[in-house]
XYZ file of C-alpha atoms in Angstrom:
697
model
C 18.187 13.825 26.016
C 15.573 13.338 28.687
C 16.482 10.905 31.434
C 13.252 11.415 33.387
C 11.555 8.236 34.491
C 8.071 8.085 32.941
C 6.714 6.501 36.115
C 7.265 9.719 38.059
C 5.592 11.996 35.531
C 3.715 15.027 36.681
C -0.018 14.669 37.253
C -1.897 15.352 34.049
C -3.839 18.509 33.494
C -7.567 18.197 32.850
C -7.098 18.991 29.142
C -5.367 15.691 28.453
C -8.324 13.549 29.486
C -11.255 15.866 28.754
C -13.781 14.139 26.524
C -12.126 10.723 26.777
C -14.078 7.694 27.949
C -12.594 5.711 30.881
C -10.785 3.169 28.660
C -9.328 5.862 26.395
C -8.221 7.815 29.461
C -6.474 4.754 30.886
C -4.704 4.103 27.562
C -3.405 7.690 27.381
C -2.197 7.891 30.976
C -0.677 4.424 31.418
C 3.135 4.690 31.511
C 4.216 1.959 33.933
C 5.486 -0.340 31.172
C 4.446 -1.828 27.824
C 0.775 -1.445 26.896
C -1.471 -3.130 24.342
C -4.544 -1.115 23.422
C -7.149 -3.366 21.768
C -8.974 -0.779 19.700
C -12.183 -1.998 18.080
C -13.380 -0.460 14.813
C -14.391 3.194 15.232
C -13.311 3.320 18.879
C -11.164 6.457 18.653
C -7.691 4.886 18.514
C -6.124 7.774 16.565
C -7.266 10.194 19.248
C -5.721 7.959 21.939
C -2.383 7.818 20.095
C -2.189 11.545 19.426
C -3.316 12.514 22.941
C -0.696 10.176 24.363
C 2.039 11.734 22.209
C 1.021 15.181 23.441
C 0.855 13.945 27.044
C 4.337 12.379 26.850
C 5.857 15.597 25.532
C 3.881 18.133 27.550
C 3.622 16.417 30.939
C 6.065 13.521 31.206
C 9.470 15.007 30.414
C 9.947 13.343 27.040
C 11.535 15.444 24.321
C 9.685 15.248 20.985
C 12.854 13.890 19.387
C 12.709 10.879 21.740
C 9.149 9.882 20.786
C 8.156 7.946 17.654
C 4.773 6.812 16.331
C 4.754 4.212 13.557
C 1.893 3.336 11.256
C 1.316 1.733 7.862
C 0.090 4.543 5.602
C 1.184 8.095 4.887
C -2.429 9.179 5.306
C -2.567 7.853 8.884
C 0.793 9.471 9.701
C -0.340 12.826 8.275
C -3.550 12.715 10.278
C -1.618 12.013 13.489
C 0.789 14.889 12.860
C -2.131 17.230 12.172
C -3.923 16.205 15.384
C -0.805 16.512 17.557
C -0.178 20.005 16.190
C -3.720 20.972 17.141
C -2.958 20.394 20.820
C 0.749 21.259 21.050
C 2.623 24.312 19.743
C 4.934 23.497 16.808
C 8.071 24.294 18.792
C 7.213 21.468 21.196
C 6.792 18.920 18.374
C 10.118 19.721 16.677
C 11.978 16.452 16.094
C 8.920 14.239 16.676
C 8.894 11.096 14.497
C 5.490 10.172 13.087
C 5.849 8.045 9.971
C 5.402 4.652 8.359
C 7.624 1.704 9.229
C 9.233 2.029 5.815
C 9.951 5.748 6.207
C 11.702 5.048 9.522
C 13.656 2.287 7.788
C 14.828 4.706 5.101
C 15.949 7.178 7.770
C 17.891 4.499 9.625
C 19.563 3.191 6.467
C 20.566 6.690 5.303
C 22.289 7.280 8.643
C 23.747 3.792 9.019
C 24.518 3.071 5.348
C 28.217 2.130 5.813
C 27.286 -0.343 8.572
C 25.020 -2.286 6.197
C 27.362 -2.117 3.199
C 25.560 0.687 1.357
C 26.608 4.099 0.090
C 24.593 6.973 1.630
C 22.970 7.663 -1.773
C 21.707 4.091 -2.187
C 18.711 3.566 -4.479
C 15.281 2.268 -3.535
C 13.810 0.055 -6.250
C 10.042 -0.072 -6.624
C 8.173 -3.278 -7.428
C 8.472 -2.794 -11.203
C 12.229 -2.218 -11.092
C 12.695 -5.228 -8.816
C 10.544 -7.377 -11.094
C 12.718 -6.387 -14.073
C 15.755 -7.856 -12.269
C 13.858 -11.081 -11.549
C 12.717 -11.224 -15.173
C 16.343 -11.298 -16.290
C 17.367 -13.819 -13.647
C 14.488 -16.155 -14.518
C 14.759 -15.489 -18.269
C 10.973 -15.308 -18.568
C 8.261 -12.789 -19.461
C 5.523 -14.831 -17.747
C 4.007 -12.142 -15.511
C 2.145 -14.603 -13.278
C 5.341 -16.551 -12.639
C 7.276 -13.353 -11.961
C 4.645 -12.086 -9.518
C 4.607 -15.442 -7.732
C 8.397 -15.490 -7.324
C 8.497 -11.832 -6.258
C 5.741 -12.409 -3.675
C 7.491 -15.495 -2.282
C 10.827 -13.666 -1.903
C 8.964 -10.791 -0.234
C 7.385 -13.169 2.293
C 10.793 -14.702 3.031
C 12.359 -11.293 3.576
C 9.480 -10.300 5.846
C 10.133 -13.459 7.868
C 13.925 -12.821 7.954
C 14.581 -15.945 5.873
C 17.920 -15.720 4.030
C 18.487 -17.342 0.582
C 20.559 -20.153 2.051
C 17.692 -21.193 4.333
C 15.034 -20.621 1.644
C 16.680 -23.275 -0.533
C 16.177 -25.817 2.269
C 12.548 -24.989 3.094
C 11.106 -24.490 -0.423
C 7.997 -26.691 -0.418
C 6.216 -25.910 -3.703
C 7.074 -25.296 -7.354
C 6.829 -21.518 -6.910
C 9.003 -21.598 -3.786
C 11.617 -23.735 -5.574
C 11.554 -21.232 -8.449
C 12.018 -18.355 -5.987
C 14.751 -20.109 -3.999
C 16.700 -20.653 -7.219
C 17.070 -16.910 -7.873
C 16.804 -15.419 -4.362
C 20.569 -15.445 -3.753
C 21.321 -13.887 -7.183
C 18.588 -11.307 -6.636
C 20.088 -10.333 -3.261
C 23.580 -10.110 -4.775
C 22.333 -8.028 -7.721
C 20.691 -5.506 -5.385
C 23.933 -5.287 -3.382
C 25.914 -4.719 -6.572
C 23.545 -1.951 -7.644
C 23.824 -0.398 -4.161
C 20.042 -0.684 -4.079
C 17.351 -1.998 -1.761
C 13.803 -3.102 -2.414
C 10.746 -2.235 -0.309
C 11.144 -5.209 2.027
C 14.806 -4.373 2.701
C 13.727 -1.068 4.251
C 12.573 -3.052 7.302
C 14.781 -6.138 7.024
C 18.157 -4.362 6.906
C 17.506 -2.061 9.919
C 16.288 -5.094 11.918
C 19.414 -7.080 11.036
C 21.596 -4.048 11.804
C 20.150 -3.624 15.312
C 20.353 -7.364 15.932
C 24.039 -7.625 14.959
C 25.464 -4.216 15.871
C 25.315 -3.392 19.598
C 26.569 0.168 19.099
C 23.863 0.980 16.533
C 21.234 -0.722 18.697
C 22.153 1.361 21.742
C 22.186 4.546 19.678
C 18.658 4.026 18.334
C 17.268 2.856 21.672
C 18.610 6.033 23.265
C 17.136 8.175 20.523
C 13.650 6.606 20.448
C 12.780 6.309 24.125
C 9.027 5.855 23.706
C 7.403 4.064 20.784
C 3.748 4.001 19.729
C 2.740 1.516 17.019
C -0.577 1.686 15.185
C -2.344 -1.296 13.507
C -0.141 -3.785 15.352
C -2.134 -6.720 13.966
C -0.735 -5.832 10.518
C 2.924 -6.234 11.521
C 4.961 -9.075 10.041
C 7.732 -11.019 11.776
C 10.391 -8.554 10.638
C 8.488 -5.488 11.900
C 7.797 -7.206 15.224
C 11.526 -7.956 15.554
C 12.434 -4.339 14.723
C 10.049 -3.009 17.397
C 11.521 -5.390 20.002
C 15.048 -4.248 19.147
C 14.109 -0.549 19.218
C 12.350 -0.765 22.597
C 14.943 -3.062 24.203
C 14.803 -4.054 27.848
C 13.213 -0.721 28.791
C 10.100 -1.811 26.807
C 8.428 1.594 26.899
C 5.842 1.349 24.147
C 2.127 1.352 23.369
C 0.929 -1.061 20.698
C -2.531 -0.345 19.270
C -4.321 -3.046 17.308
C -7.401 -5.140 16.691
C -7.159 -8.885 16.118
C -10.627 -8.775 14.505
C -9.294 -6.545 11.687
C -6.240 -8.641 10.750
C -6.737 -9.042 6.966
C -3.226 -9.009 5.518
C -1.893 -12.546 6.106
C -1.369 -12.861 2.340
C 1.384 -10.253 2.511
C 3.089 -11.657 5.588
C 1.227 -9.953 8.452
C 0.600 -12.233 11.401
C -2.186 -11.602 13.877
C -0.277 -13.835 16.310
C 2.020 -10.856 16.934
C -0.669 -9.467 19.255
C -0.686 -12.693 21.248
C 3.133 -12.853 21.292
C 3.199 -9.550 23.152
C 1.576 -11.189 26.159
C 4.305 -13.865 26.347
C 7.291 -11.697 25.353
C 6.223 -8.982 27.824
C 4.684 -10.656 30.932
C 4.157 -7.210 32.483
C 2.049 -6.074 29.482
C -1.017 -3.968 30.345
C -4.017 -4.808 28.087
C -6.640 -2.075 27.669
C -9.800 -2.576 25.563
C -11.558 0.179 23.616
C -15.054 -1.183 22.943
C -17.216 1.936 22.644
C -17.766 2.650 18.941
C -18.272 6.254 17.809
C -19.066 5.410 14.170
C -21.997 3.035 13.738
C -25.543 2.414 14.931
C -26.103 -0.567 17.247
C -27.726 -2.860 14.640
C -24.583 -2.724 12.509
C -22.346 -3.381 15.509
C -24.519 -6.288 16.653
C -24.162 -7.901 13.213
C -20.382 -7.348 13.272
C -20.110 -8.834 16.773
C -22.197 -11.833 15.700
C -20.013 -12.574 12.655
C -16.664 -12.260 14.379
C -17.811 -14.375 17.331
C -17.441 -17.413 15.032
C -13.641 -16.914 14.968
C -11.353 -18.163 17.749
C -10.513 -15.158 19.936
C -7.103 -13.906 20.973
C -8.865 -11.295 23.095
C -12.579 -11.109 23.762
C -14.327 -7.787 23.135
C -17.724 -6.542 21.959
C -18.369 -3.224 20.277
C -21.235 -1.064 21.489
C -22.584 2.352 20.580
C -24.750 5.163 21.924
C -26.028 6.041 18.416
C -29.288 4.132 18.784
C -30.561 0.994 17.053
C -30.620 2.386 13.520
C -32.212 1.033 10.343
C -32.614 -2.692 9.629
C -29.803 -4.248 7.603
C -31.044 -5.001 4.079
C -30.135 -8.245 2.266
C -31.155 -8.487 -1.387
C -30.806 -11.597 -3.567
C -30.291 -10.856 -7.289
C -30.585 -12.988 -10.416
C -27.076 -12.188 -11.723
C -24.290 -9.607 -11.525
C -25.817 -7.336 -14.221
C -29.043 -7.135 -12.233
C -27.046 -6.579 -9.036
C -25.039 -3.699 -10.537
C -28.114 -2.030 -12.057
C -30.043 -2.401 -8.807
C -27.200 -0.894 -6.781
C -26.961 2.095 -9.157
C -30.704 2.576 -8.967
C -30.968 2.235 -5.183
C -28.065 4.616 -4.572
C -29.598 7.174 -6.966
C -32.893 6.883 -5.137
C -31.265 7.143 -1.692
C -29.226 10.170 -2.805
C -32.477 11.819 -3.889
C -34.656 10.744 -0.968
C -32.128 11.195 1.857
C -30.821 14.471 0.386
C -27.216 13.465 1.073
C -23.986 13.794 -0.906
C -22.766 11.154 -3.366
C -19.637 10.738 -1.219
C -21.836 9.386 1.573
C -22.208 6.110 -0.361
C -19.720 3.280 -0.877
C -19.945 0.003 -2.776
C -17.505 -2.528 -1.354
C -16.580 -5.869 -2.917
C -14.149 -8.741 -2.405
C -12.323 -8.850 -5.770
C -11.195 -6.245 -8.302
C -12.913 -8.076 -11.185
C -16.304 -7.097 -9.704
C -15.634 -3.412 -10.356
C -16.041 -3.345 -14.159
C -19.760 -4.143 -14.270
C -20.470 -1.877 -11.284
C -18.712 1.013 -13.041
C -20.737 0.392 -16.187
C -24.039 0.480 -14.282
C -23.101 3.670 -12.434
C -22.082 5.358 -15.690
C -25.370 4.332 -17.328
C -27.275 5.788 -14.365
C -25.124 8.954 -14.503
C -23.916 8.397 -10.936
C -20.486 9.972 -10.262
C -17.975 7.560 -8.729
C -14.311 7.121 -7.877
C -12.516 3.822 -7.584
C -9.808 2.853 -5.094
C -6.717 1.074 -6.258
C -6.944 2.159 -9.892
C -3.579 2.449 -11.619
C -2.304 5.989 -12.044
C -1.366 7.003 -15.590
C 2.136 7.770 -14.315
C 2.433 4.226 -12.900
C 1.961 2.511 -16.269
C 5.134 0.652 -17.306
C 5.480 2.371 -20.685
C 5.022 5.830 -19.130
C 7.615 5.040 -16.458
C 10.004 3.786 -19.160
C 9.921 7.106 -21.004
C 10.038 9.141 -17.792
C 13.166 7.241 -16.695
C 15.068 8.915 -19.563
C 13.798 12.339 -18.530
C 14.679 11.698 -14.877
C 18.191 10.674 -15.893
C 18.659 13.757 -18.055
C 17.658 15.931 -15.095
C 19.687 13.970 -12.520
C 22.348 11.527 -13.732
C 22.838 10.254 -10.154
C 19.348 8.702 -10.240
C 20.469 5.049 -10.272
C 17.000 3.420 -10.658
C 16.330 5.707 -13.658
C 19.708 4.710 -15.139
C 18.990 0.979 -14.738
C 15.528 1.281 -16.295
C 16.617 3.493 -19.193
C 19.764 1.551 -20.131
C 17.810 -1.727 -20.299
C 14.585 -0.471 -21.936
C 14.866 -1.047 -24.848
C 17.713 -3.543 -24.642
C 20.943 -2.212 -26.097
C 23.490 -4.925 -25.353
C 23.670 -4.217 -21.599
C 22.859 -7.308 -19.521
C 22.588 -8.054 -15.814
C 26.205 -9.273 -15.636
C 27.475 -5.954 -17.016
C 25.259 -3.970 -14.641
C 26.354 -6.067 -11.683
C 30.034 -5.380 -12.458
C 29.249 -1.686 -12.931
C 27.316 -1.651 -9.644
C 30.161 -3.274 -7.716
C 32.632 -0.771 -9.132
C 30.330 2.207 -8.359
C 29.835 0.909 -4.820
C 33.591 0.651 -4.212
C 34.114 4.171 -5.549
C 30.985 5.544 -3.784
C 29.714 7.141 -7.006
C 26.607 6.804 -9.169
C 26.296 4.158 -11.880
C 26.291 6.890 -14.566
C 29.512 8.452 -13.254
C 31.187 5.025 -13.064
C 30.618 4.437 -16.796
C 33.275 6.988 -17.723
C 35.930 5.997 -15.159
C 39.148 4.548 -16.568
C 39.253 1.988 -13.760
C 36.152 0.293 -15.170
C 38.101 -0.708 -18.281
C 40.015 -3.337 -16.286
C 36.762 -4.943 -15.153
C 34.670 -4.929 -18.343
C 35.665 -6.113 -21.820
C 35.481 -3.456 -24.526
C 32.481 -5.118 -26.213
C 30.562 -4.818 -22.911
C 31.803 -1.331 -22.046
C 31.045 0.216 -25.455
C 27.212 -0.033 -25.244
C 27.319 1.527 -21.758
C 29.387 4.485 -22.894
C 27.375 4.929 -26.082
C 24.218 5.186 -23.975
C 25.781 7.591 -21.439
C 27.105 9.822 -24.255
C 23.582 9.897 -25.723
C 22.233 11.099 -22.352
C 25.048 13.682 -22.152
C 24.039 15.110 -25.532
C 20.431 15.427 -24.398
C 21.601 17.053 -21.148
C 23.644 19.574 -23.144
C 20.638 20.420 -25.316
C 18.441 20.768 -22.201
C 20.922 23.190 -20.611
C 22.038 20.953 -17.745
C 25.136 22.523 -16.198
C 27.953 19.979 -15.667
C 31.584 20.451 -14.651
C 33.850 20.617 -17.688
C 30.963 20.799 -20.152
C 29.845 24.002 -21.848
C 26.173 24.866 -21.911
C 24.467 26.215 -25.056
C 23.499 29.878 -24.940
C 19.859 28.852 -25.289
C 18.598 25.385 -24.424
C 16.637 23.552 -27.115
C 12.889 23.451 -26.691
C 11.456 20.592 -24.691
C 9.329 19.636 -27.712
C 12.367 19.195 -29.985
C 14.304 17.184 -27.374
C 11.315 14.911 -26.663
C 10.747 14.180 -30.357
C 14.416 13.420 -31.002
C 14.747 11.307 -27.842
C 11.753 9.072 -28.509
C 12.845 8.539 -32.101
C 16.453 7.778 -31.128
C 15.570 5.118 -28.551
C 13.233 3.274 -30.939
C 10.579 2.765 -28.285
C 7.665 2.151 -30.655
C 9.570 -0.656 -32.417
C 10.494 -2.093 -29.005
C 6.813 -2.272 -27.968
C 5.789 -4.100 -31.150
C 8.693 -6.531 -30.654
C 7.678 -7.224 -27.038
C 3.872 -7.424 -27.235
C 1.096 -8.504 -29.551
C -0.267 -5.809 -31.842
C -3.242 -4.800 -29.709
C -1.218 -4.468 -26.482
C 1.615 -2.656 -28.274
C -0.876 -0.245 -29.863
C -2.453 0.535 -26.490
C 0.919 1.105 -24.823
C 2.217 3.253 -27.670
C -0.951 5.372 -27.454
C -0.193 5.973 -23.758
C 3.313 7.128 -24.722
C 1.856 9.469 -27.359
C -0.603 10.808 -24.775
C 2.290 11.446 -22.368
C 4.384 13.199 -25.016
C 1.380 15.247 -26.154
C 0.666 16.341 -22.585
C 4.330 17.226 -21.976
C 4.523 19.263 -25.173
C 1.309 21.163 -24.402
C 2.589 21.884 -20.912
C 5.904 23.109 -22.320
C 4.184 25.375 -24.854
C 1.399 26.691 -22.600
C 3.592 27.382 -19.543
C 6.899 28.096 -21.290
C 8.651 25.185 -19.537
C 12.010 23.774 -20.510
C 12.738 20.067 -20.188
C 14.182 20.332 -16.657
C 11.148 22.289 -15.435
C 8.891 19.644 -16.979
C 10.693 16.864 -15.106
C 10.321 18.745 -11.816
C 6.632 19.326 -12.588
C 6.075 15.596 -13.239
C 7.813 14.674 -9.971
C 5.477 17.040 -8.105
C 2.390 15.643 -9.850
C 3.262 12.018 -9.125
C 3.932 12.855 -5.471
C 0.571 14.620 -5.229
C -1.184 11.689 -6.881
C 0.157 9.492 -4.114
C -0.908 12.055 -1.523
C -4.322 12.390 -0.013
C -6.366 14.936 -1.914
C -9.838 15.955 -0.816
C -12.374 13.319 -1.799
C -14.632 14.438 -4.687
C -18.398 14.244 -4.303
C -18.736 10.778 -5.774
C -19.741 7.254 -4.767
C -16.676 5.274 -3.664
C -16.027 1.889 -5.281
C -13.493 -0.080 -3.295
C -12.277 -3.555 -2.465
C -12.809 -4.560 1.142
C -9.047 -4.563 1.727
C -8.699 -0.976 0.455
C -11.651 0.194 2.576
C -9.946 -0.528 5.898
C -9.662 2.610 8.025
C -12.441 4.418 6.112
C -16.102 5.010 6.940
C -19.256 5.976 5.034
C -22.819 6.766 6.144
C -24.281 4.209 3.687
C -22.453 1.032 2.652
C -23.454 -1.521 0.005
C -21.620 -4.862 0.158
C -21.829 -6.561 -3.255
C -21.330 -10.247 -4.017
C -21.809 -11.625 -0.507
C -21.767 -15.222 -1.795
C -20.019 -18.485 -1.056
C -16.866 -18.709 -3.189
C -16.554 -14.931 -3.463
C -16.967 -13.779 0.143
C -15.581 -15.944 1.610
C -13.146 -16.280 -1.272
C -11.787 -19.777 -0.799
C -8.749 -19.616 -3.100
C -7.134 -22.904 -4.074
C -5.530 -25.639 -2.016
C -1.759 -25.751 -2.306
C -1.387 -28.556 0.218
C -1.665 -31.435 -2.255
C -1.247 -34.837 -0.671
C -1.653 -33.474 2.870
C -5.376 -33.467 3.784
C -4.730 -32.349 7.371
C -2.713 -29.325 6.261
C -5.272 -28.565 3.536
C -8.080 -28.546 6.129
C -6.059 -26.322 8.450
C -5.230 -23.971 5.572
C -8.924 -23.743 4.602
C -9.923 -23.004 8.211
C -7.336 -20.211 8.415
C -8.578 -18.722 5.132
C -12.188 -18.736 6.329
C -11.144 -16.958 9.535
C -9.324 -14.251 7.569
C -12.291 -13.863 5.199
C -14.569 -13.533 8.230
C -12.353 -10.720 9.527
C -12.633 -9.117 6.087
C -16.427 -9.308 6.322
C -16.195 -7.721 9.785
C -14.132 -4.872 8.324
C -16.744 -4.349 5.592
C -19.658 -4.289 8.032
C -17.936 -1.816 10.360
C -17.298 0.706 7.567
C -21.026 1.577 7.713
C -22.254 4.360 9.957
C -26.023 4.567 9.388
C -27.186 1.932 6.892
C -25.846 -1.369 5.549
C -27.059 -3.197 2.440
C -25.920 -6.648 1.320
C -26.554 -8.260 -2.063
C -25.777 -11.672 -3.539
C -26.409 -13.308 -6.899
C -28.115 -16.613 -7.597
C -25.912 -16.964 -10.675
C -22.615 -15.318 -11.513
C -20.694 -15.591 -14.779
C -17.055 -16.652 -14.588
C -14.969 -17.621 -17.633
C -18.036 -17.818 -19.948
C -19.851 -20.094 -17.559
C -22.845 -19.320 -15.358
C -22.130 -20.610 -11.856
C -24.929 -21.252 -9.359
C -24.240 -19.325 -6.169
C -25.393 -19.587 -2.574
C -25.640 -16.751 -0.042
C -22.517 -16.364 2.066
C -22.383 -18.195 5.383
C -21.552 -14.773 6.861
C -25.123 -13.560 6.236
C -26.449 -16.318 8.468
C -23.684 -15.642 10.999
C -24.825 -11.998 11.152
C -28.180 -13.286 12.368
C -29.838 -12.325 9.047
C -31.798 -14.559 6.692
C -30.626 -14.743 3.050
C -33.932 -13.475 1.575
C -34.825 -10.509 3.753
C -35.684 -8.126 0.890
C -36.724 -9.424 -2.562
C -35.479 -7.689 -5.713
C -38.348 -5.396 -6.655
C -37.100 -5.257 -10.258
C -36.615 -9.023 -10.725
C -37.148 -9.993 -14.369
C -37.022 -6.384 -15.619
C -34.746 -5.549 -18.527
C -31.936 -3.045 -18.148
C -34.008 -0.546 -20.150
C -37.016 -1.010 -17.844
C -34.775 -0.625 -14.766
C -33.430 2.699 -16.078
C -36.991 3.776 -16.877
C -38.029 3.011 -13.299
C -35.071 5.024 -12.021
C -35.997 8.041 -14.182
C -39.590 7.861 -12.955
C -38.384 7.760 -9.376
C -36.121 10.773 -9.854
C -38.943 12.762 -11.475
C -41.189 12.319 -8.414
C -41.585 15.552 -6.457
C -39.566 15.646 -3.231
C -41.262 15.342 0.099
């Protein structure tokens, strides 16, 4: 392990600073202590991070294994790895850690499992699995209530608030609801030897706080830390970074207080300000030159964000020229807005001779997408939508796949929990908690624990019988699928996947379960998704000669790829403003830039406390303004805003006003009138066809 002092590093070669502007160069080369790089939108922060990683390893005596870069998305981590490998040979990057906070948390927990009371093969529950536990604890199927409780517990975990303290600070009905089950939820996860997503950060932070030996070990291993998107860190992540860097404090934090848009999930922009007080020697470096947008767009962004109180003052500028005027178009209603957007994008695609992927329509709320999709389909404009639910993420599809996962790997504890409780078969949370405690003591999977004689002293026969009946059912399916197990013969030829799937779905009574759980229309829709899944699996088995185990492996690969970053198709991107962060497009259309939608004012939860209500509203407006800033700075060449004079919500036409942000941009609300005002949808499409039939040039 390198013991070289970074302050006596060798002088850098020209390659490490070639092409960097003075601020970027300073950020890469600074190694005299902690650094905060304030990286404005489009200012080249990823290049700074990756060049600094390469510089640390190549010039400063750091081994790759002693350097870690943390970010928030797999896409960002993959891009960093790719860029580092472009400037350093692979042998020099061996052992380098570039990953998300959560991936680092998983690595730490796998290594330190016994120190946090977990077995090394602990399970990670996703949001659906965790919600199923809360559903049992709350004895409710009210999805809104469940989501509210789950979100509240998540915020508490992200703030390192334990159940005992949560009970004392609960200040609303939802918080009281959450506090009532938080302790049981924590204990249930411990019994299952499982963690949820928030625990992946919380448990490593608590470990390093309480265990000096573990803290010293990780501080020695990760001797230089780089953290991307620091404004998106929550209290728990901030605490983890402090514990990892220790008194040596060798780190570079990269962030932008103007792009802090995740307060609703626990992120706190104040973490950037805290760095200046927690690290008095902190070096602050500003990246203000933008390499993405024309100056008109940056001027509008600077104007908007100047209305927020500033942690750090900065102004973006560009050498790309003034660019086109920003267009603001008032519309009569959302149908007219959607049709106009489809028409204008079609025309721009034709006139500018650019790809469909060069265009993006951004909006504040998911409910705006439906009518936009409809208009684009009518205009035959190809599009993709961010944040849409994958087929393999649908609850009913995951239910069926949990059986297949368990057949292929009986040590898959989350699959066991989901399958044994869906449909219900006399196995409740109390039984599972006892089973989980026993499996944890024996350091074995839940499935293996079912058959142990020692379990008989802890569960009554009436509770044990349904467990063993279920496990024997899975064993029979495993035998038919040709799964090799100690002490169990395997048939000479495994049954076909088609036969096993048909028998399995019939035996578990899943269709009846859906009609018992949901109204007829919802049950019908869900059952159709199951039939579609089974049909696809059977075709795959027949066409490619796959057995059941090969099918399960194929599904695992597909779902991993779906979550990966495939090449973007040539299509217009529809996206919420939140999902657009980090992306850029030549031509951006911001839809619904109206008061009540952007800014979205939410509802006041501070009943009876006018001062707190006013403060809460002010904070919301500031976050919405940052969201507007993010939307504006996605645009490279042209920016178009639209708002509706009326918008329909819950069967009522609401009168709307242009967003205050339009005025704050220095733009009037009626810059460009709607040329098709009063035209019917048919006439609009006719105008579009006429436009597209015009000869080019």
